[in-house]
GROMACS .gro file of C-alpha atoms in nm:
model
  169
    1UNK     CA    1  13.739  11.474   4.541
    2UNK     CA    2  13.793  11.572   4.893
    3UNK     CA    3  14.165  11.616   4.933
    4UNK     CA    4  14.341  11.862   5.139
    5UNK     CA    5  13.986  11.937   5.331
    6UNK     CA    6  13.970  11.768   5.653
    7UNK     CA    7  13.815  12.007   5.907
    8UNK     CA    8  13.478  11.919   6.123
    9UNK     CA    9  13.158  12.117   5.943
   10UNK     CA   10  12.959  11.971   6.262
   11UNK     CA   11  12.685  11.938   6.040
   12UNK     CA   12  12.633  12.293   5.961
   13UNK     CA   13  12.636  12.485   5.659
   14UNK     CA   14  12.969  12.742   5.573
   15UNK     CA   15  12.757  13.047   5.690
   16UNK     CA   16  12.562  12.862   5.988
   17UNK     CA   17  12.879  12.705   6.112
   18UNK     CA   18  13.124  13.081   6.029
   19UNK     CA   19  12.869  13.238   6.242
   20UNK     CA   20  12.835  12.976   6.542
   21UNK     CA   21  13.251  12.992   6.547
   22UNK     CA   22  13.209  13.371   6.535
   23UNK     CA   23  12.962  13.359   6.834
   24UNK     CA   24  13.161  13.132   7.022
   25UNK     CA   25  13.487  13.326   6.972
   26UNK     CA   26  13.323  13.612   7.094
   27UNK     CA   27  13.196  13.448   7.450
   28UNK     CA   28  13.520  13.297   7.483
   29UNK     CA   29  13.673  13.660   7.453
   30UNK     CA   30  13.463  13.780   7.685
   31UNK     CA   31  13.368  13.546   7.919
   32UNK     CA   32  13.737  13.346   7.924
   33UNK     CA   33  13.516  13.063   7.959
   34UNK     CA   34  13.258  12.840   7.816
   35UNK     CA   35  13.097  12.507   7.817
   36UNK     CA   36  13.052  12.352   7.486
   37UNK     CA   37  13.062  12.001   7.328
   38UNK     CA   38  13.412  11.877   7.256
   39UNK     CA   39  13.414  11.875   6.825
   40UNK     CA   40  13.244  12.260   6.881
   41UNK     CA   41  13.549  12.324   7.118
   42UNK     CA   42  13.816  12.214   6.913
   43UNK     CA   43  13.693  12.379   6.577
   44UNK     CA   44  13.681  12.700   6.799
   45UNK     CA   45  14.048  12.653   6.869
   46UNK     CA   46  14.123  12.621   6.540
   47UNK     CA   47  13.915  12.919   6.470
   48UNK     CA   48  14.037  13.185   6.780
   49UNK     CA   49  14.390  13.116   6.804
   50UNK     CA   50  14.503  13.257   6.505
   51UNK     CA   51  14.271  13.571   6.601
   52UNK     CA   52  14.438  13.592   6.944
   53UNK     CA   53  14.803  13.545   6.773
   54UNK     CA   54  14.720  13.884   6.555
   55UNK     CA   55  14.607  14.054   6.880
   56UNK     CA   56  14.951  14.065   6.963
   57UNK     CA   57  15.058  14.336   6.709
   58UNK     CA   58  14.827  14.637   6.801
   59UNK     CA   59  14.751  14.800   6.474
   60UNK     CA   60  14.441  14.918   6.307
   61UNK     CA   61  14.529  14.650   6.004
   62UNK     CA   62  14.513  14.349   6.260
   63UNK     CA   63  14.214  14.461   6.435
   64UNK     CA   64  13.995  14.508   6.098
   65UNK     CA   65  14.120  14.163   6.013
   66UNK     CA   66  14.010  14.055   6.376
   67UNK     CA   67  13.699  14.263   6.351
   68UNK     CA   68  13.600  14.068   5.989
   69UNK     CA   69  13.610  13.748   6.232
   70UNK     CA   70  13.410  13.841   6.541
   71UNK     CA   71  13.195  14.145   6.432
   72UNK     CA   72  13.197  14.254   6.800
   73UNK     CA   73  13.353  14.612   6.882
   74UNK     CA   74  13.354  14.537   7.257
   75UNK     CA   75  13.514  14.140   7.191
   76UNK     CA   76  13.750  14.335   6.987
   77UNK     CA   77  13.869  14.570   7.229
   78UNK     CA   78  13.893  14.349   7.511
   79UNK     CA   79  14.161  14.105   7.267
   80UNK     CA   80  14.370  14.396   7.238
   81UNK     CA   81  14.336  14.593   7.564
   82UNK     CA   82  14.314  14.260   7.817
   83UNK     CA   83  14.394  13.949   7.667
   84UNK     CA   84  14.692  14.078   7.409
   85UNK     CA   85  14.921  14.222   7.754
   86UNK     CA   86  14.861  13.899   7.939
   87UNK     CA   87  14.931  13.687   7.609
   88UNK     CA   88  15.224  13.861   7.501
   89UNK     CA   89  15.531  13.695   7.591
   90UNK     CA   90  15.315  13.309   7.486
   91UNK     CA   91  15.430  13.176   7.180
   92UNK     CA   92  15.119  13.010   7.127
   93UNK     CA   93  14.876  12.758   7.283
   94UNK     CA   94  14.620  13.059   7.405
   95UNK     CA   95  14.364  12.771   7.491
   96UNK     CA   96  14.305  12.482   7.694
   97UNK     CA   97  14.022  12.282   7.664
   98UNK     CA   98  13.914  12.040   7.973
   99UNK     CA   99  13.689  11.757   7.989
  100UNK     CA  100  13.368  11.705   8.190
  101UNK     CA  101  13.236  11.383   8.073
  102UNK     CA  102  12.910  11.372   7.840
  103UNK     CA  103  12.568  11.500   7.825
  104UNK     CA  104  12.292  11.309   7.958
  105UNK     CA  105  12.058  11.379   7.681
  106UNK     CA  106  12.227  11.273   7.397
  107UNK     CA  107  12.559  11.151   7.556
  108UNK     CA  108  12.750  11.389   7.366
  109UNK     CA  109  13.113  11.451   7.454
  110UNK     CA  110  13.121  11.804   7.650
  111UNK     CA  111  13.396  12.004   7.760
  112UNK     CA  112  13.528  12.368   7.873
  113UNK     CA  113  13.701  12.604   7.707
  114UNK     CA  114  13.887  12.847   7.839
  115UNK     CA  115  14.237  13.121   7.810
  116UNK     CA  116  14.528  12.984   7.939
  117UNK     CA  117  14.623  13.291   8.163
  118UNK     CA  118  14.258  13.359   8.276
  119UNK     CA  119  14.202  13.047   8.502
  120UNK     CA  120  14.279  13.112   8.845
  121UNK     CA  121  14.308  12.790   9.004
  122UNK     CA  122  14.581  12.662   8.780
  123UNK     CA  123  14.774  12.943   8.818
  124UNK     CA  124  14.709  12.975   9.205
  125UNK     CA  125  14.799  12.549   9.205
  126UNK     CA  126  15.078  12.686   8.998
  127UNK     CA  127  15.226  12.882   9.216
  128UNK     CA  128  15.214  12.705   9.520
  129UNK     CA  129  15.435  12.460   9.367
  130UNK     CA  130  15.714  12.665   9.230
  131UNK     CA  131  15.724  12.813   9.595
  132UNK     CA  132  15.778  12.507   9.766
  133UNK     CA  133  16.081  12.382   9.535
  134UNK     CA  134  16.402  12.312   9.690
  135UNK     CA  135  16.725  12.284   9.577
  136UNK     CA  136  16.768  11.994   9.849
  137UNK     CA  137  16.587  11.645   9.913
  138UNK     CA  138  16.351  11.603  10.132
  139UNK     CA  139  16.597  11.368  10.381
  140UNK     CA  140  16.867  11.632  10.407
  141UNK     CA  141  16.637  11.900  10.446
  142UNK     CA  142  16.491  11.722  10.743
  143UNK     CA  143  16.808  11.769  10.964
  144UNK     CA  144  16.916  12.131  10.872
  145UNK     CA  145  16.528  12.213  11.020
  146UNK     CA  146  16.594  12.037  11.395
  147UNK     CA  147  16.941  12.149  11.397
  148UNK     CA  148  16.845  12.509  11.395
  149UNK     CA  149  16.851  12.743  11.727
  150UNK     CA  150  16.565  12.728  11.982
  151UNK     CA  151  16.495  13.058  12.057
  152UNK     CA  152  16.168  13.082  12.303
  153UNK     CA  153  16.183  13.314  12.623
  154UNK     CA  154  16.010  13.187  12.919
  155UNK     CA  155  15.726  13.350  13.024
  156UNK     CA  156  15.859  13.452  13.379
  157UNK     CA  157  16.084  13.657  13.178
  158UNK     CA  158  15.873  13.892  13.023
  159UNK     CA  159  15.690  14.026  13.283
  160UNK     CA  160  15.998  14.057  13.496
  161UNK     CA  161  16.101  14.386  13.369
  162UNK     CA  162  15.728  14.545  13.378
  163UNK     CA  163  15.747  14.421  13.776
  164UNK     CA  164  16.071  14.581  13.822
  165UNK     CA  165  16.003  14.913  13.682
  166UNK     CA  166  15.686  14.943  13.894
  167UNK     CA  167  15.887  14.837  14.207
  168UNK     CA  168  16.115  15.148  14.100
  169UNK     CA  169  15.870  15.407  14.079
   0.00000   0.00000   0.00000
């Protein structure tokens, strides 16, 4: 019987598919990227966030359990030098995984996936919009803005004072 075992062997054997997660846990490390079909991506989540969750306690007993996963030294060290300080205050959801339609050849769903605090134009699109909140609407901020003081000096003014010290000397 099959109970209690739902999980997506994308038509691989246990060693084939340990290894292809393994591989792709590794780019994703390292690249904080990567384009891959969208049952791949999600059995990677499945697979790397747990990793990434033990990355946040630095000891050499987490990273041998990391290492048994990726078998990569320099994947290993980047989780717990790079991607453990920017992670560390995250209580979980490491990864996103967006959409890009499917593949042409066999029409396969594809996707990215990528680390949350790695992708720059979310977090620049981020920012832009916590710096333009307001404590007040948009009407009664209108009239505070043309009720403020005009301040512009003519330009006669400023030279004035350059002719008058010359007419001094």
């Amino acid at each position: 019987m099959r109970h209690n075992k739902k999980f997506n062997h994308l038509g691989r054997t246990k060693a084939h598919r340990d290894a292809m997660l393994s591989n792709m846990a590794t780019s994703l490390i390292l690249h904080k990227r990567i384009f891959t079909t969208l049952a791949k991506a999600k059995a990677l989540r499945v697979y790397v966030e747990p990793l990434i969750n033990r990355a946040k306690e630095d000891t050499t007993a987490s990273r041998r359990v990391v290492f048994r996963y990726l078998q990569s030294k320099e994947a290993v060290t980047e989780l717990f030098k790079e991607i453990s300080v920017k992670i560390a205050d995250r209580p979980g959801g490491y990864t996103r995984i967006l959409k890009t339609g499917n593949r042409l050849g066999d029409n396969a769903k594809t996707c990215f996936i990528e680390l949350v605090d790695y992708n720059e134009n979310m977090l620049k699109e981020k920012a832009a919009k916590k710096a333009t909140r307001t404590r007040r609407s948009k009407k009664s901020a209108a009239p505070v803005a043309a009720e403020a003081p005009v301040t512009e000096t003519p330009a006669a003014e400023t030279p004035a004072p350059a002719a008058e010290e010359k007419a001094a000397e």
